[in-house]
Coordinates of C-alpha atoms in Angstrom, one line a residue:
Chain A
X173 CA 44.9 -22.7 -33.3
X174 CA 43.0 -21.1 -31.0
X175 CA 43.4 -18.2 -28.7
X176 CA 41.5 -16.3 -26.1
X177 CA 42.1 -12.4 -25.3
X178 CA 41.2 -11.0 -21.7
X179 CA 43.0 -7.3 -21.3
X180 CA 44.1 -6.2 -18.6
X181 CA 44.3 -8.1 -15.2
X182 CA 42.5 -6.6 -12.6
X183 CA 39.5 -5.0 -12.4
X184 CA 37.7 -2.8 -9.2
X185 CA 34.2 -1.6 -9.4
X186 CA 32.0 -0.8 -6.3
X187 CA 29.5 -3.0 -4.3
X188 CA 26.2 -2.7 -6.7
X189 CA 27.9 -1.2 -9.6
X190 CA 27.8 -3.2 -13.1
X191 CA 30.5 -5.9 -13.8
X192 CA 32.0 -6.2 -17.5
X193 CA 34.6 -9.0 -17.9
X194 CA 35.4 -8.5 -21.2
X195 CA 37.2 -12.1 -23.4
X196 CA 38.0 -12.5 -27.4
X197 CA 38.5 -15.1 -29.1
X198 CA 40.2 -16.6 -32.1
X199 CA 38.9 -19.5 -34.0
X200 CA 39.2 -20.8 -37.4
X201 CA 36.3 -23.0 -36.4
X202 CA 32.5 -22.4 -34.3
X203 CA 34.3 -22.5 -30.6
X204 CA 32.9 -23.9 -27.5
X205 CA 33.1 -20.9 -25.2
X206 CA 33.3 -20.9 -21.5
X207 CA 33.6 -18.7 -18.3
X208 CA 35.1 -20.0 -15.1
X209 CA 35.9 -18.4 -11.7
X210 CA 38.2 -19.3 -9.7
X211 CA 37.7 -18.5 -5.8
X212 CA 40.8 -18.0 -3.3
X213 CA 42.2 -21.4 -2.6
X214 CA 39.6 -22.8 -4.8
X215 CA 39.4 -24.9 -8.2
X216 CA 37.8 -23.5 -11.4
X217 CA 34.2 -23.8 -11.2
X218 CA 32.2 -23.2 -14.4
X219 CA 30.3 -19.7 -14.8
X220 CA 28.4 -20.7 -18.0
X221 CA 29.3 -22.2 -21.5
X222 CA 27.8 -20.6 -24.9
X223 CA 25.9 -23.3 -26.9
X224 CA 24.8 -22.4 -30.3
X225 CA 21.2 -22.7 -29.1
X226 CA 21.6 -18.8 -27.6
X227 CA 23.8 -15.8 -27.9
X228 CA 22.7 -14.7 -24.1
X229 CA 23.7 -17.4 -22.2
X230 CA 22.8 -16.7 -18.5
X231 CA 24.7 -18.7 -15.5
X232 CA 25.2 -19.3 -11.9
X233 CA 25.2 -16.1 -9.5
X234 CA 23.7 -13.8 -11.6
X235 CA 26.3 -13.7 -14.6
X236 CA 25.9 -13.3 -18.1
X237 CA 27.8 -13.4 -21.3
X238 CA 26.6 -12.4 -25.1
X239 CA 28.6 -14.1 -28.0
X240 CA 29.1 -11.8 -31.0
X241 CA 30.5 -13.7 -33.8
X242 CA 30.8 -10.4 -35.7
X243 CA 32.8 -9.0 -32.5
X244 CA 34.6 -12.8 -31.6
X245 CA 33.5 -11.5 -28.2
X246 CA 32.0 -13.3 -24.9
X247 CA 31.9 -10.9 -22.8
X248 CA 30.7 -11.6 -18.8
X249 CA 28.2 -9.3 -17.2
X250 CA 26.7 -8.5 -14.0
X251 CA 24.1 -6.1 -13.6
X252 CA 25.2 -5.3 -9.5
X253 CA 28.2 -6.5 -8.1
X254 CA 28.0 -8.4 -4.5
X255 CA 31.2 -8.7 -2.4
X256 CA 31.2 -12.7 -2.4
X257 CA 32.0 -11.7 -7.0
X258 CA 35.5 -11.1 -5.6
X259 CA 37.5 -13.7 -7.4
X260 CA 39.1 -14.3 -10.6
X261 CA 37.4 -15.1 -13.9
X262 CA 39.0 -17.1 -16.7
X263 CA 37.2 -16.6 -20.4
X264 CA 38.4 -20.3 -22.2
X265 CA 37.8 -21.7 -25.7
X266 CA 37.8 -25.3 -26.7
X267 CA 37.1 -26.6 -30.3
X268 CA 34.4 -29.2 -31.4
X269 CA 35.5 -32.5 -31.8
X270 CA 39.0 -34.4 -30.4
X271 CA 39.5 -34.0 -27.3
X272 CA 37.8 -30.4 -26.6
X273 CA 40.9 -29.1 -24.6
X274 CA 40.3 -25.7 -22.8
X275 CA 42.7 -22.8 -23.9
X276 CA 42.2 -20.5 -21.8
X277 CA 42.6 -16.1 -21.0
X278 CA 45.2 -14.9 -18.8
X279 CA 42.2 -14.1 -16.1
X280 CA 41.0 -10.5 -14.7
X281 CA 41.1 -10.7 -11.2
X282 CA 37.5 -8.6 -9.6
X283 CA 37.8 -6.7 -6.8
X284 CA 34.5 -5.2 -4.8
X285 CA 34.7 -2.2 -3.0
X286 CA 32.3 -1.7 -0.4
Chain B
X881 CA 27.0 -32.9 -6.7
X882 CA 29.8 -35.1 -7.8
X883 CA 33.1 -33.3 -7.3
X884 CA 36.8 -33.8 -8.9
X885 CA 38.9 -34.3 -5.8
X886 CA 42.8 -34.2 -6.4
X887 CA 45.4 -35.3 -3.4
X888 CA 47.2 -33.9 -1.9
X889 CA 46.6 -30.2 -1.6
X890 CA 49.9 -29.2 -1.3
X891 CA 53.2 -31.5 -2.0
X892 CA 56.9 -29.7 -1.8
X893 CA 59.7 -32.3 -3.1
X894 CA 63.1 -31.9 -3.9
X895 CA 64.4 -31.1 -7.5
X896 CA 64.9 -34.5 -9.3
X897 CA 62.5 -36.6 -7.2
X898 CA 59.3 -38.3 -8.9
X899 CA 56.4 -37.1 -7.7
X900 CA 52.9 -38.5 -8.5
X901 CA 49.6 -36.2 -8.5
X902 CA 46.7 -37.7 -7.6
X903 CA 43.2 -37.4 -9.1
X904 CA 39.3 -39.1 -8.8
X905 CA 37.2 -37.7 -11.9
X906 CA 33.6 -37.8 -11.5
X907 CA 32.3 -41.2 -11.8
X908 CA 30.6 -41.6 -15.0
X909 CA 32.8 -39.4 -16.9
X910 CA 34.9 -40.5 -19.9
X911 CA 37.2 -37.6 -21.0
X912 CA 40.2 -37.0 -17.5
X913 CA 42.7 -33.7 -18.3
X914 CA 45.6 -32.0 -16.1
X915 CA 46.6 -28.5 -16.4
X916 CA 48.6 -26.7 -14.5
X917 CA 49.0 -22.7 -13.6
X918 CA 52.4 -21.3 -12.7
X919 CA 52.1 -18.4 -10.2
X920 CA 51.0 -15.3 -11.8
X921 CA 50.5 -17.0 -15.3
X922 CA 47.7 -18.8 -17.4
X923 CA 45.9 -21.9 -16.9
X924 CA 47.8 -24.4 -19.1
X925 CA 46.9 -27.6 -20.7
X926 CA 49.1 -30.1 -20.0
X927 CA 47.2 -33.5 -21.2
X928 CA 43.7 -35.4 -22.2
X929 CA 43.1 -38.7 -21.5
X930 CA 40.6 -40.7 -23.2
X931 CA 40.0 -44.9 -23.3
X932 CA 42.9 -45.7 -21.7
X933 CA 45.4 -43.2 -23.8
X934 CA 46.2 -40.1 -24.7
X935 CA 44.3 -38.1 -26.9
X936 CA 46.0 -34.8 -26.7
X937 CA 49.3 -32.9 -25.1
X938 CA 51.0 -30.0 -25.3
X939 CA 54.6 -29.5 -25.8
X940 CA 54.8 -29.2 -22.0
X941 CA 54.1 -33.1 -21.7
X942 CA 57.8 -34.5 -22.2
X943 CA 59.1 -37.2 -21.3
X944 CA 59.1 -36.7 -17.8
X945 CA 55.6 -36.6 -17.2
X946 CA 53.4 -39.5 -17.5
X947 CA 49.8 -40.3 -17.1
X948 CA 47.8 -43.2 -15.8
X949 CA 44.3 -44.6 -15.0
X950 CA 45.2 -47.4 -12.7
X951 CA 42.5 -48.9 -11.5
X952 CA 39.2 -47.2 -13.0
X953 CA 38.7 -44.5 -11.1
X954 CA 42.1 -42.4 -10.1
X955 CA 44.2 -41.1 -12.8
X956 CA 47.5 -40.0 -11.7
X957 CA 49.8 -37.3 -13.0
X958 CA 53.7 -38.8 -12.8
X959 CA 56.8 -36.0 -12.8
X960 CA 59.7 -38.6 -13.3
X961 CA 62.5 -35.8 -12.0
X962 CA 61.0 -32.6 -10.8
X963 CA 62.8 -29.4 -12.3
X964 CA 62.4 -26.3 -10.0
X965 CA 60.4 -25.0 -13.5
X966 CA 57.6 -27.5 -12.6
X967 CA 56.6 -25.6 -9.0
X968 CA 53.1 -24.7 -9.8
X969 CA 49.4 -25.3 -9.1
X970 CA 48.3 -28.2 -11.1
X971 CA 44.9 -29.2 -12.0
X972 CA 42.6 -32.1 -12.8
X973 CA 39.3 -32.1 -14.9
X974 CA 36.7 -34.5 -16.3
X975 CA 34.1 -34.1 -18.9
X976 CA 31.1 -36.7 -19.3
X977 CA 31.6 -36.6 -23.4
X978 CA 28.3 -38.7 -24.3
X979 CA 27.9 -35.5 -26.5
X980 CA 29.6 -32.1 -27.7
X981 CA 30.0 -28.8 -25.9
X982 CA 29.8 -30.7 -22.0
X983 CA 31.7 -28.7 -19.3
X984 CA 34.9 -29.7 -17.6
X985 CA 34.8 -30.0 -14.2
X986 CA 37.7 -29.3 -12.0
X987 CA 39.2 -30.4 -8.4
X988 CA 40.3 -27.8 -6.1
X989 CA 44.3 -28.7 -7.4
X990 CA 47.6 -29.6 -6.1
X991 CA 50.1 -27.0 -5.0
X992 CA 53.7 -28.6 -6.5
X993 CA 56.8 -27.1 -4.9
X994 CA 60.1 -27.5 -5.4
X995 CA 62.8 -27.2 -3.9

């Protein structure tokens, strides 16, 4: 089965200062990998999703992640935080095949400081 | 761009009512899920719906929840006799499917609480 790892739960860095998310995984298969946020009030919305085609996968709003199958790590960058990053990010797995069901981290809830 | 949207946003019913959790997946998408998030706690998967059945559920899914597609484009999420247990943000997703490692989307969710 699969399993994803985010530590900790919140996280504060300053306005302009770097953002690392960090999320592991566990897989006895390739995973489909996945970041989504989650705004106040608001639904998941997708981040980015790794594809095999790239290790750097690049998505909305600035954001990044790098998959290290040596590390089972997908870990979400930002070079320079902006207040609107406030939110809280989900790292979620889902196997190839069947019906591709998300199994998601606990979160990390961000936190800007002006 | 096409959006999940889920009705209502917030429901509160008494313990052992049925309530019914409505959801209208993106239009040409084939693969319909609910999960749910109690407060403070993961996102769960509850369900997966594909062709008209069930492909997947968790040991969450018992007997008192059903799912439904009832007329092509809602799909419904059925609590037979709420539990206080079942208060929690619950969440429906769709997925094209045509071909591997395709997003899901998700609707902004229904708050569920019981009293």
């Amino acid at each position: 089965a699969q399993s994803v790892t985010q530590l900790g739960s919140h996280v504060s860095v300053s306005e302009g200062a770097l953002v690392l998310l960090r999320c592991n995984y566990s897989s006895s298969v390739p995973p489909y990998l996945f970041w989504y946020v989650q705004y106040p009030n608001q639904g998941l919305q997708l981040l980015l999703k790794y594809t095999s085609a790239a290790t750097l996968v690049k998505g909305i709003n600035g954001f990044e992640a790098e998959f290290k199958k040596s590390e089972t790590s997908f870990h979400l960058t930002k070079p320079s935080a902006h207040m609107s990053d406030a939110a809280e990010y989900f790292c979620a797995v889902s196997l190839q095949g069947g019906s591709e069901k998300l199994v998601f981290g606990k979160g990390m809830k961000l936190t800007v400081n002006p | 761009e096409p959006e999940v949207t889920q009705t209502p946003s917030h429901q509160v019913t008494q313990m052992g009512q049925e309530v019914i959790l409505r959801c209208v997946p993106i239009s040409n998408h084939l693969y319909f899920y609910w999960y749910r998030q109690i407060l403070g706690q993961k996102v769960e998967f509850l369900v997966s719906f594909y062709n008209n059945e069930i492909s997947e559920k968790s040991e969450i899914f018992d007997d008192q929840f059903s799912v439904e597609r009832p007329d092509g484009s809602n799909f419904t999420l059925k609590i037979r006799s709420t539990k206080l247990e079942d208060s929690a943000m619950y969440f429906c997703a769709s997925r094209k499917g045509d071909r591997g490692n395709q997003p899901q989307h998700f609707g902004d969710g229904t708050r569920l609480s019981i009293l």
